[in-house]
Coordinates of C-alpha atoms in Angstrom, one line a residue:
X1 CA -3.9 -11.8 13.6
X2 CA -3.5 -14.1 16.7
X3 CA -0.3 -16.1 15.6
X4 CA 2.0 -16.7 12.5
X5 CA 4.5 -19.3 12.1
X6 CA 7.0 -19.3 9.6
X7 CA 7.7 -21.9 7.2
X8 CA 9.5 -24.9 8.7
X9 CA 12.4 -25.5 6.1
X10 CA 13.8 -28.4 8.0
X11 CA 10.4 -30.3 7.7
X12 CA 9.6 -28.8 4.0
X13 CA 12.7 -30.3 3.1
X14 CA 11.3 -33.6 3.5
X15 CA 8.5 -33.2 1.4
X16 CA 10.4 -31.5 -1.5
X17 CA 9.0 -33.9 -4.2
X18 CA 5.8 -32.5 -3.7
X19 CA 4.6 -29.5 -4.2
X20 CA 2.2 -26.9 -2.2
X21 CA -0.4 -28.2 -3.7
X22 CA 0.3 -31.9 -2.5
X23 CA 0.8 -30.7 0.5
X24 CA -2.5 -28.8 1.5
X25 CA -4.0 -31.7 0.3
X26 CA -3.2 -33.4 3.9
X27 CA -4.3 -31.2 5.6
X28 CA -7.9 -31.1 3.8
X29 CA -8.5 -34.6 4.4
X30 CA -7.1 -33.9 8.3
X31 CA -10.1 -31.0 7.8
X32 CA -12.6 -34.4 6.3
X33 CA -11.7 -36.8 8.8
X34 CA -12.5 -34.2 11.9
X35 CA -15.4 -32.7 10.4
X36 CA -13.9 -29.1 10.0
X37 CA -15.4 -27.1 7.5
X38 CA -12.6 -25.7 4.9
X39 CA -12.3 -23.3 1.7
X40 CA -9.7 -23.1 -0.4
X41 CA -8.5 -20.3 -2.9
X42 CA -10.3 -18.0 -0.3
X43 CA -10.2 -14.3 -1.1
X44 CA -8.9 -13.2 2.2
X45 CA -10.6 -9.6 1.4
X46 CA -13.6 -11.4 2.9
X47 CA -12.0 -11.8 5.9
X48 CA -10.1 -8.7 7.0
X49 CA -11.6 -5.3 7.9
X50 CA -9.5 -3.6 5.1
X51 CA -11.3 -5.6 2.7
X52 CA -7.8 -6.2 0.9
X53 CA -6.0 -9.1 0.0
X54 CA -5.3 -11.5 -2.6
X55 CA -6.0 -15.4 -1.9
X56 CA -5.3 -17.7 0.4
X57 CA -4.6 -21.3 -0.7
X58 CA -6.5 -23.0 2.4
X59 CA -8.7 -21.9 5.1
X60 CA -10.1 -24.0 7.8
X61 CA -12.4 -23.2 10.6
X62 CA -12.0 -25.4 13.8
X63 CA -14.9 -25.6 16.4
X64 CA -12.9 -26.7 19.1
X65 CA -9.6 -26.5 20.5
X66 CA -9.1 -29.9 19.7
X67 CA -9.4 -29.3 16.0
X68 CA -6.8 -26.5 16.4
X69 CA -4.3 -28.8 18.1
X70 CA -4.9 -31.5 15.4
X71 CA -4.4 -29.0 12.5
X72 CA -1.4 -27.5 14.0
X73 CA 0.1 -30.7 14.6
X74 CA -0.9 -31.8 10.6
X75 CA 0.8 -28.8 9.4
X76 CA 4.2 -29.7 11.5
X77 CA 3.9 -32.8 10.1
X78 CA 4.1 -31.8 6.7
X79 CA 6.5 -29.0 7.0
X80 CA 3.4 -26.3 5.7
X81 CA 3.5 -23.0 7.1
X82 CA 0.4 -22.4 9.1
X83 CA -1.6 -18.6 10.3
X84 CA -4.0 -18.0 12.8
X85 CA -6.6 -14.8 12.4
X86 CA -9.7 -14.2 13.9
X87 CA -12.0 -11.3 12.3
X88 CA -9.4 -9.6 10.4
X89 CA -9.3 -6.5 12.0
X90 CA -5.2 -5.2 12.6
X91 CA -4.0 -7.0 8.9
X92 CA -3.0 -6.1 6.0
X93 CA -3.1 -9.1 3.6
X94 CA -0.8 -8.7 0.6
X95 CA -1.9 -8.8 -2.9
X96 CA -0.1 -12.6 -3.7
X97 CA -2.4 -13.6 -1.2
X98 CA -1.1 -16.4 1.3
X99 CA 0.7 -19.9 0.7
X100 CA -0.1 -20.9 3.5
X101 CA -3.1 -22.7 5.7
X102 CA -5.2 -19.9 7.5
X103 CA -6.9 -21.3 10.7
X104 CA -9.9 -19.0 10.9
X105 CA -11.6 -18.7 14.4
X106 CA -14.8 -17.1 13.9
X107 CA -18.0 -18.0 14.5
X108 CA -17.8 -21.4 15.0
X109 CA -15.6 -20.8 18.0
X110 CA -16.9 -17.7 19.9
X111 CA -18.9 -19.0 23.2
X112 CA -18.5 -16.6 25.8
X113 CA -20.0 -16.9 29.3
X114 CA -19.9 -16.5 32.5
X115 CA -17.5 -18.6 35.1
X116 CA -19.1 -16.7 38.5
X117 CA -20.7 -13.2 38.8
X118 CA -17.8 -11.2 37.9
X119 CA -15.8 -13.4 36.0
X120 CA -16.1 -13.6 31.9
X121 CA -14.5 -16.7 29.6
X122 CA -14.8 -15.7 25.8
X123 CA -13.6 -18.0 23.0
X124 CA -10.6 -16.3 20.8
X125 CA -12.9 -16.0 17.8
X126 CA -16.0 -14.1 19.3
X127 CA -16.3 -10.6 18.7
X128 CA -15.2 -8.4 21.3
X129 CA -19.0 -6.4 21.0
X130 CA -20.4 -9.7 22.3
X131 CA -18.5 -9.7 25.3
X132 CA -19.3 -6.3 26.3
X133 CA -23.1 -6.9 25.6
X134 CA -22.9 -10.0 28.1
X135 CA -20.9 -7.7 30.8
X136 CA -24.0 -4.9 30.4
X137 CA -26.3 -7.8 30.9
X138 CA -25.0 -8.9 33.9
X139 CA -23.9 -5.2 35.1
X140 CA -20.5 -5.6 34.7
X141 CA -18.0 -2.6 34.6
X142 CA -14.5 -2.7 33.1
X143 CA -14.6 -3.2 29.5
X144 CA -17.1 -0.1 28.3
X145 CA -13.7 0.9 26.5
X146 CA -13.7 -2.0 24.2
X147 CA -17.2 -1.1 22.8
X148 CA -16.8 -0.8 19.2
X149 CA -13.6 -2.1 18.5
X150 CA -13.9 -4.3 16.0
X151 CA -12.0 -6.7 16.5
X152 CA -11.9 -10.7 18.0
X153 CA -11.2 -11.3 21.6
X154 CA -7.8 -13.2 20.2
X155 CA -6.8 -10.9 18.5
X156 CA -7.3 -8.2 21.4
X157 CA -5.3 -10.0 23.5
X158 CA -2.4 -10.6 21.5
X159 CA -1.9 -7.0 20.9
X160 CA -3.2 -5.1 24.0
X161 CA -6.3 -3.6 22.5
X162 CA -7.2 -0.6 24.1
X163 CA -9.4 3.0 23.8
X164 CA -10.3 6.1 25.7
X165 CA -8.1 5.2 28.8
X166 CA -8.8 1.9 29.3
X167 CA -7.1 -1.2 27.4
X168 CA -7.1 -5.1 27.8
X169 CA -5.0 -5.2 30.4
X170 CA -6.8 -3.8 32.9
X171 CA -9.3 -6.8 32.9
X172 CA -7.5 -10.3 31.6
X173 CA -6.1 -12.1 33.6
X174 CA -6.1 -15.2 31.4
X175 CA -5.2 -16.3 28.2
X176 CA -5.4 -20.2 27.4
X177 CA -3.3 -21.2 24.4
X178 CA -2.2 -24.1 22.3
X179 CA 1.9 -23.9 21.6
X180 CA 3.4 -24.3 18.1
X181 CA 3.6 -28.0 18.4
X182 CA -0.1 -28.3 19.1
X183 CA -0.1 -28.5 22.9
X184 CA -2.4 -26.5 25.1
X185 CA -1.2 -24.5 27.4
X186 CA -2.0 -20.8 29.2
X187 CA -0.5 -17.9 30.7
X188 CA -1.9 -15.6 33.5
X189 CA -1.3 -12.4 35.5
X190 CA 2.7 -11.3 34.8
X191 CA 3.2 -14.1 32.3
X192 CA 1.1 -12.4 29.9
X193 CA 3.7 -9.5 29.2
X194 CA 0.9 -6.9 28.6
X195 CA 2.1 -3.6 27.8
X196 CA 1.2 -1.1 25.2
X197 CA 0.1 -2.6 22.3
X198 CA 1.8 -6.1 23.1
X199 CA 1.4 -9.2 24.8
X200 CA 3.8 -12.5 25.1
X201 CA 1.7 -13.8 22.0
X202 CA 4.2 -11.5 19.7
X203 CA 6.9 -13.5 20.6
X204 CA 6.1 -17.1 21.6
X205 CA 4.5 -18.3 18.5
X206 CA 1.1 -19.8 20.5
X207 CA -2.2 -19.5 19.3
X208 CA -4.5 -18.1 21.6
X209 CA -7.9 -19.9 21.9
X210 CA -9.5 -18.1 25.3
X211 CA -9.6 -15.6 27.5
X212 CA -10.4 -15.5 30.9
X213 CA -11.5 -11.4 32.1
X214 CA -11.9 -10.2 35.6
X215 CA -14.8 -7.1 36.2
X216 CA -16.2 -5.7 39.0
X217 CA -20.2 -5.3 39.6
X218 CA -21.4 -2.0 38.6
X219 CA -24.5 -0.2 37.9
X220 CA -26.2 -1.9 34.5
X221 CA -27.6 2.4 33.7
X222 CA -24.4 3.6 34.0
X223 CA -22.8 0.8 32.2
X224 CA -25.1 1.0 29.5
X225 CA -24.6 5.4 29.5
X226 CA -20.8 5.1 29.2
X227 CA -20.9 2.7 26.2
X228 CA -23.2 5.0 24.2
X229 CA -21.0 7.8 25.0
X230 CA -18.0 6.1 23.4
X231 CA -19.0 4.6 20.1
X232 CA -20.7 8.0 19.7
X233 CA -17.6 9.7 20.0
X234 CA -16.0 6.5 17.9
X235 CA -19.2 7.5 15.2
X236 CA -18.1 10.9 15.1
X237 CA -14.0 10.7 15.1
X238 CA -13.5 7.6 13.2
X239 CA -14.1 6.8 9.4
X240 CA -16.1 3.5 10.3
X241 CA -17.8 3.9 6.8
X242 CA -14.6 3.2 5.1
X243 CA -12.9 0.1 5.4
X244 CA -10.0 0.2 7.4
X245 CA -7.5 -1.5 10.1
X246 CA -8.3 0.8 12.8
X247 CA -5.6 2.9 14.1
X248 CA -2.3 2.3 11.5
X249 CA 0.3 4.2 13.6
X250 CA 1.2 3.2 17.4
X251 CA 1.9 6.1 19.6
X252 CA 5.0 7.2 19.8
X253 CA 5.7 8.7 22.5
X254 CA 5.0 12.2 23.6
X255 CA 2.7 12.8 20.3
X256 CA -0.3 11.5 18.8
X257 CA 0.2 10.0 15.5
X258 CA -2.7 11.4 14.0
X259 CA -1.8 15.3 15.2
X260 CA 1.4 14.4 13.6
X261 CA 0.1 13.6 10.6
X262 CA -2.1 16.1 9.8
X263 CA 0.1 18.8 11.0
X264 CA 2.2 17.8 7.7
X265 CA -0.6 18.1 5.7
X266 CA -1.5 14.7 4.6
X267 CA -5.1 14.3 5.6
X268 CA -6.8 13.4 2.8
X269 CA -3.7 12.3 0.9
X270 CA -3.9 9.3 -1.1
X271 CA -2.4 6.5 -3.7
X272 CA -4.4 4.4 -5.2
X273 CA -7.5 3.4 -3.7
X274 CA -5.5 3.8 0.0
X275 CA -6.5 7.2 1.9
X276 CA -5.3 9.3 4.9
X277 CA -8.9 9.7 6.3
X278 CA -10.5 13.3 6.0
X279 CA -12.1 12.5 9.3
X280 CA -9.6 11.2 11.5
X281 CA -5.1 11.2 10.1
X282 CA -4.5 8.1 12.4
X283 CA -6.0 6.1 9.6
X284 CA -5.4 4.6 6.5
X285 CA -8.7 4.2 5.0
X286 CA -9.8 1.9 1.9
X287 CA -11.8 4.3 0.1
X288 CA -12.1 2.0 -3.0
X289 CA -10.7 -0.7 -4.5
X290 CA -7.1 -0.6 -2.8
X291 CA -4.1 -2.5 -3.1
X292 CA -1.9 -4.4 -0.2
X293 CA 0.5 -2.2 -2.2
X294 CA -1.4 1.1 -2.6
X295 CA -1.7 0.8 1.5
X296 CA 2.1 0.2 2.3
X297 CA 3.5 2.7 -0.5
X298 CA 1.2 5.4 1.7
X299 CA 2.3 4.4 4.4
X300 CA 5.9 5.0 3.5
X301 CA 5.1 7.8 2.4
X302 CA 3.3 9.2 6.0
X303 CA 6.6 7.6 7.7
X304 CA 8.7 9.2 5.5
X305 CA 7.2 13.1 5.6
X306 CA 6.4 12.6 9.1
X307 CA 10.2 11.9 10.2
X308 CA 11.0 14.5 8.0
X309 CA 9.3 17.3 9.0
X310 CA 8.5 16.3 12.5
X311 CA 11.9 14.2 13.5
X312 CA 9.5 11.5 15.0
X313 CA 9.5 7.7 13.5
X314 CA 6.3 6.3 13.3
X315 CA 5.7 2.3 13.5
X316 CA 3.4 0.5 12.0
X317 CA 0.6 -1.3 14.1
X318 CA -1.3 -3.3 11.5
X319 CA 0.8 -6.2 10.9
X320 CA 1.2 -7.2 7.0
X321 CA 0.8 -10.6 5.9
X322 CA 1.9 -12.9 3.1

């Protein structure tokens, strides 16, 4: 997820004669009159990597940042809560689904290109594989570790994405942003607040609409050799056949959630349809027709046994939404 705003009570209280319903209703013709594409009652299990969730009342996919500043500003307007994702890929969607409008960034806002010969802008929506194809292309080195992650450049910038020794901020220097009122705006070098798993974007409700990333020229062999190396090793330690969130435990501190984890026993340990993978304890896998609820009650159950037995408090990284 890139941003979540809450519901604005002051401004629903406005519109209390009116109901949800009427109220998304503005904000599709907002969609009309600008020519951005929409879907509403959405399964939003189509658009996260757990493949879970009930639906969402509205989606709309912008094509510029224009369109998000206009929709942002349409929701404030009408006191509607508002979410932004981008490929789904660190949520858990919850089973009610979402009363809310969900501004997707995908495909229709993923450009990336270069600025000069070692400098990369990508879109938030485009897939974080795409930008590492375009730095092998043009024999850049920095960002082999984020070969495989599967997640939107957004979205690995909001939370710090990061693998084998190397995470995002090591290489952004840029993110440019539009603010909860529907202003653009941007943030660079210190501002951005990087640290492990976290970024400013946690706490100052902007959307984040590019990224600006700084590499270094490199040989396009080696390049291309270190990448293989590491979604091999992703191939052969990661359940990527299951659906999943990617890692569902931050580190704590000294210890590896996943050693943790299976040191208690709970590989393979399920409810419902949600899993401890057999391959890999760090995650929670969809083995088949899960629940939002199946996921979080193992979950609880992995923080629970874990703290017991091991004293150590694990924290959630996939962020749950409603």
């Amino acid at each position: 997820m890139l941003s979540a705003r809450p519901y604005n009570s002051e401004l629903g209280t406005r519109n209390s004669k009116l109901n949800i319903g009427d109220i998304l209703n503005r904000i599709i013709e907002k969609a009309k009159e600008l020519n951005i594409e929409y879907l509403e009652n959405e399964p939003m299990s189509l658009h996260t990597t757990f493949k879970i969730g009930g639906k969402a009342r509205l989606v709309v996919m912008p094509k510029s940042e224009e369109d998000i500043s206009a929709l942002i500003k349409e929701c404030n307007k009408n006191g509607i809560r508002f979410m932004v994702i981008g490929n789904g890929s660190n949520m858990l969607v919850s089973d009610n689904g979402i009363d809310a409008c969900v501004i997707l960034l995908g495909k229709d806002f993923s450009d990336v290109y270069l600025i000069d010969e070692t400098t990369v802008f990508a879109q938030a929506g485009a897939q974080l594989i795409k930008v590492c194809r375009l730095a092998l292309e043009n024999s850049l080195t920095g960002l082999e570790f984020a070969y495989g992650i599967p997640g939107s450049c957004g979205g690995a910038a909001f939370m710090n994405a990061g693998a084998y020794g190397g995470e995002m901020k090591d290489v952004l220097v840029k993110c440019n942003h539009i603010d909860k009122l529907g202003n653009k705006g941007s943030l660079e070098g210190d501002e951005l607040n990087l640290s492990y798993r976290h970024s400013a974007y946690y706490d100052n409700e902007c959307t984040i609409t590019g990224l600006t990333l700084k590499l270094k020229k490199g040989n396009q062999a080696d390049i291309r050799a270190k990448m293989d190396d590491l979604l091999g090793r992703r191939k052969d330690k990661q359940p990527l056949e299951y659906p999943s969130a990617g890692s569902t435990f931050k580190r704590p501190e000294g210890y590896f959630a996943g050693a943790l984890i299976e040191e208690c026993g709970l590989k393979g340990f399920s409810v419902g349809g949600a899993q401890v993978s057999e391959k890999h304890a760090g995650f929670v896998i969809n083995k088949g027709g899960a629940s939002c609820k199946d996921v979080l009650d193992l979950c609880s159950h992995i923080s629970k046994t874990v703290e017991e037995e091991k004293g150590v408090k694990l924290e959630m990284e996939i962020r749950v939404t409603e």
